[in-house]
Coordinates of N, CA and C in Angstrom, one line a residue:
S719 N 56.7 85.9 108.6 CA 57.5 87.0 108.1 C 58.8 87.1 108.8
D720 N 58.8 86.9 110.1 CA 60.1 86.9 110.9 C 61.0 85.8 110.4
G721 N 60.4 84.6 110.2 CA 61.1 83.5 109.8 C 61.8 83.7 108.4
N722 N 61.1 84.3 107.5 CA 61.6 84.6 106.2 C 62.8 85.5 106.3
I723 N 62.7 86.5 107.1 CA 63.8 87.5 107.2 C 65.0 86.7 107.8
H724 N 64.8 85.9 108.7 CA 65.9 85.1 109.3 C 66.6 84.2 108.3
T725 N 65.7 83.5 107.5 CA 66.3 82.7 106.4 C 67.1 83.5 105.4
A726 N 66.6 84.6 105.0 CA 67.2 85.4 104.0 C 68.6 85.9 104.6
G727 N 68.6 86.3 105.9 CA 69.8 86.8 106.5 C 70.8 85.6 106.5
H728 N 70.3 84.4 106.8 CA 71.2 83.3 106.9 C 71.8 83.0 105.5
N729 N 71.0 83.1 104.5 CA 71.5 82.8 103.1 C 72.6 83.8 102.7
T730 N 72.3 85.1 103.0 CA 73.3 86.1 102.6 C 74.6 85.9 103.4
W731 N 74.4 85.4 104.6 CA 75.6 85.2 105.5 C 76.5 84.1 104.8
D732 N 75.8 83.1 104.3 CA 76.6 82.0 103.6 C 77.3 82.6 102.4
D733 N 76.5 83.4 101.6 CA 77.1 84.0 100.4 C 78.3 84.9 100.8
D734 N 78.2 85.6 101.9 CA 79.2 86.5 102.3 C 80.5 85.6 102.6
D735 N 80.3 84.5 103.3 CA 81.4 83.6 103.6 C 82.2 83.2 102.4
V736 N 81.4 82.8 101.4 CA 82.1 82.4 100.1 C 82.8 83.6 99.5
F737 N 82.1 84.7 99.5 CA 82.6 85.9 98.9 C 83.9 86.4 99.6
N738 N 83.9 86.3 100.9 CA 85.1 86.7 101.7 C 86.3 85.8 101.4
E739 N 86.0 84.5 101.2 CA 87.1 83.6 100.9 C 87.6 83.9 99.5
L740 N 86.7 84.2 98.6 CA 87.2 84.6 97.2 C 88.0 85.9 97.2
S741 N 87.4 86.9 97.9 CA 88.1 88.2 97.9 C 89.5 88.0 98.7
Q742 N 89.5 87.2 99.6 CA 90.8 86.9 100.3 C 91.8 86.4 99.3
E743 N 91.4 85.4 98.5 CA 92.4 84.9 97.5 C 92.7 86.0 96.5
A744 N 91.7 86.8 96.1 CA 92.0 87.8 95.1 C 93.0 88.9 95.7
N745 N 92.8 89.2 97.0 CA 93.6 90.2 97.7 C 95.1 89.7 97.7
E746 N 95.2 88.4 98.0 CA 96.6 87.8 98.1 C 97.2 87.9 96.7
A747 N 96.4 87.5 95.7 CA 97.0 87.5 94.3 C 97.4 89.0 93.9
M748 N 96.5 89.9 94.3 CA 96.8 91.3 94.0 C 98.0 91.8 94.7
R749 N 98.2 91.4 96.0 CA 99.4 91.8 96.7 C 100.6 91.2 96.0
E750 N 100.5 90.0 95.6 CA 101.7 89.3 95.0 C 102.0 90.1 93.7
T751 N 101.0 90.4 92.9 CA 101.2 91.2 91.7 C 101.8 92.5 91.9
R752 N 101.3 93.2 93.0 CA 101.9 94.6 93.3 C 103.3 94.4 93.7
R753 N 103.6 93.4 94.5 CA 105.0 93.2 95.0 C 105.9 93.0 93.8
I754 N 105.5 92.2 92.8 CA 106.3 91.9 91.6 C 106.5 93.2 90.9
E755 N 105.4 93.9 90.7 CA 105.5 95.2 90.0 C 106.5 96.1 90.7
R756 N 106.4 96.2 92.0 CA 107.3 97.2 92.7 C 108.7 96.7 92.6
E757 N 109.0 95.4 92.7 CA 110.4 95.0 92.5 C 110.9 95.3 91.1
R758 N 110.0 95.1 90.1 CA 110.5 95.4 88.8 C 110.8 96.9 88.6
K759 N 109.9 97.7 89.2 CA 110.2 99.2 89.1 C 111.5 99.6 89.8
I760 N 111.7 99.0 90.9 CA 112.9 99.2 91.7 C 114.1 98.8 90.8
R761 N 114.0 97.6 90.2 CA 115.1 97.1 89.4 C 115.4 98.1 88.2
E762 N 114.3 98.5 87.6 CA 114.4 99.4 86.4 C 115.1 100.7 86.9
H763 N 114.6 101.2 88.0 CA 115.2 102.5 88.6 C 116.7 102.4 88.9
Q764 N 117.0 101.2 89.5 CA 118.5 101.0 89.8 C 119.3 100.9 88.5
Q765 N 118.7 100.2 87.5 CA 119.4 100.1 86.2 C 119.6 101.4 85.6
R766 N 118.6 102.3 85.6 CA 118.8 103.7 85.0 C 119.8 104.4 85.8
K767 N 119.8 104.3 87.1 CA 120.7 105.0 88.0 C 122.1 104.5 87.6
F768 N 122.3 103.2 87.5 CA 123.6 102.6 87.2 C 124.1 103.1 85.9
E769 N 123.2 103.1 84.9 CA 123.6 103.6 83.5 C 124.0 105.1 83.6
K770 N 123.3 105.9 84.3 CA 123.6 107.3 84.5 C 125.0 107.4 85.1
E771 N 125.3 106.7 86.2 CA 126.6 106.7 86.8 C 127.6 106.2 85.9
A772 N 127.4 105.2 85.1 CA 128.4 104.6 84.2 C 128.7 105.7 83.1
S773 N 127.7 106.3 82.5 CA 128.0 107.3 81.5 C 128.7 108.4 82.0
R774 N 128.4 108.8 83.3 CA 129.1 110.0 83.9 C 130.6 109.6 84.1
T775 N 130.9 108.4 84.6 CA 132.3 108.0 84.8 C 133.0 107.9 83.5
S776 N 132.4 107.4 82.5 CA 133.1 107.2 81.2 C 133.4 108.5 80.6
I777 N 132.5 109.5 80.7 CA 132.7 110.9 80.3 C 133.9 111.4 81.1
H778 N 133.9 111.2 82.4 CA 134.9 111.7 83.2 C 136.3 111.1 82.8
K779 N 136.3 109.8 82.5 CA 137.6 109.2 82.1 C 138.1 109.8 80.9
R780 N 137.2 110.1 79.9 CA 137.6 110.7 78.6 C 138.0 112.1 78.9

């Protein structure tokens, strides 16, 4: 009985190792995706701000 528990624990440990490596890769991919998303949002925000400024100055000139 004791031996079986030990073997089972060892097997799950191996599975955990594989899972940890996979989740590590997944986390890095997710971080990369989030970074790209954030940069795109920042760009869109700056673009909107720029357009607002531009329209305000053009109205001001007229």
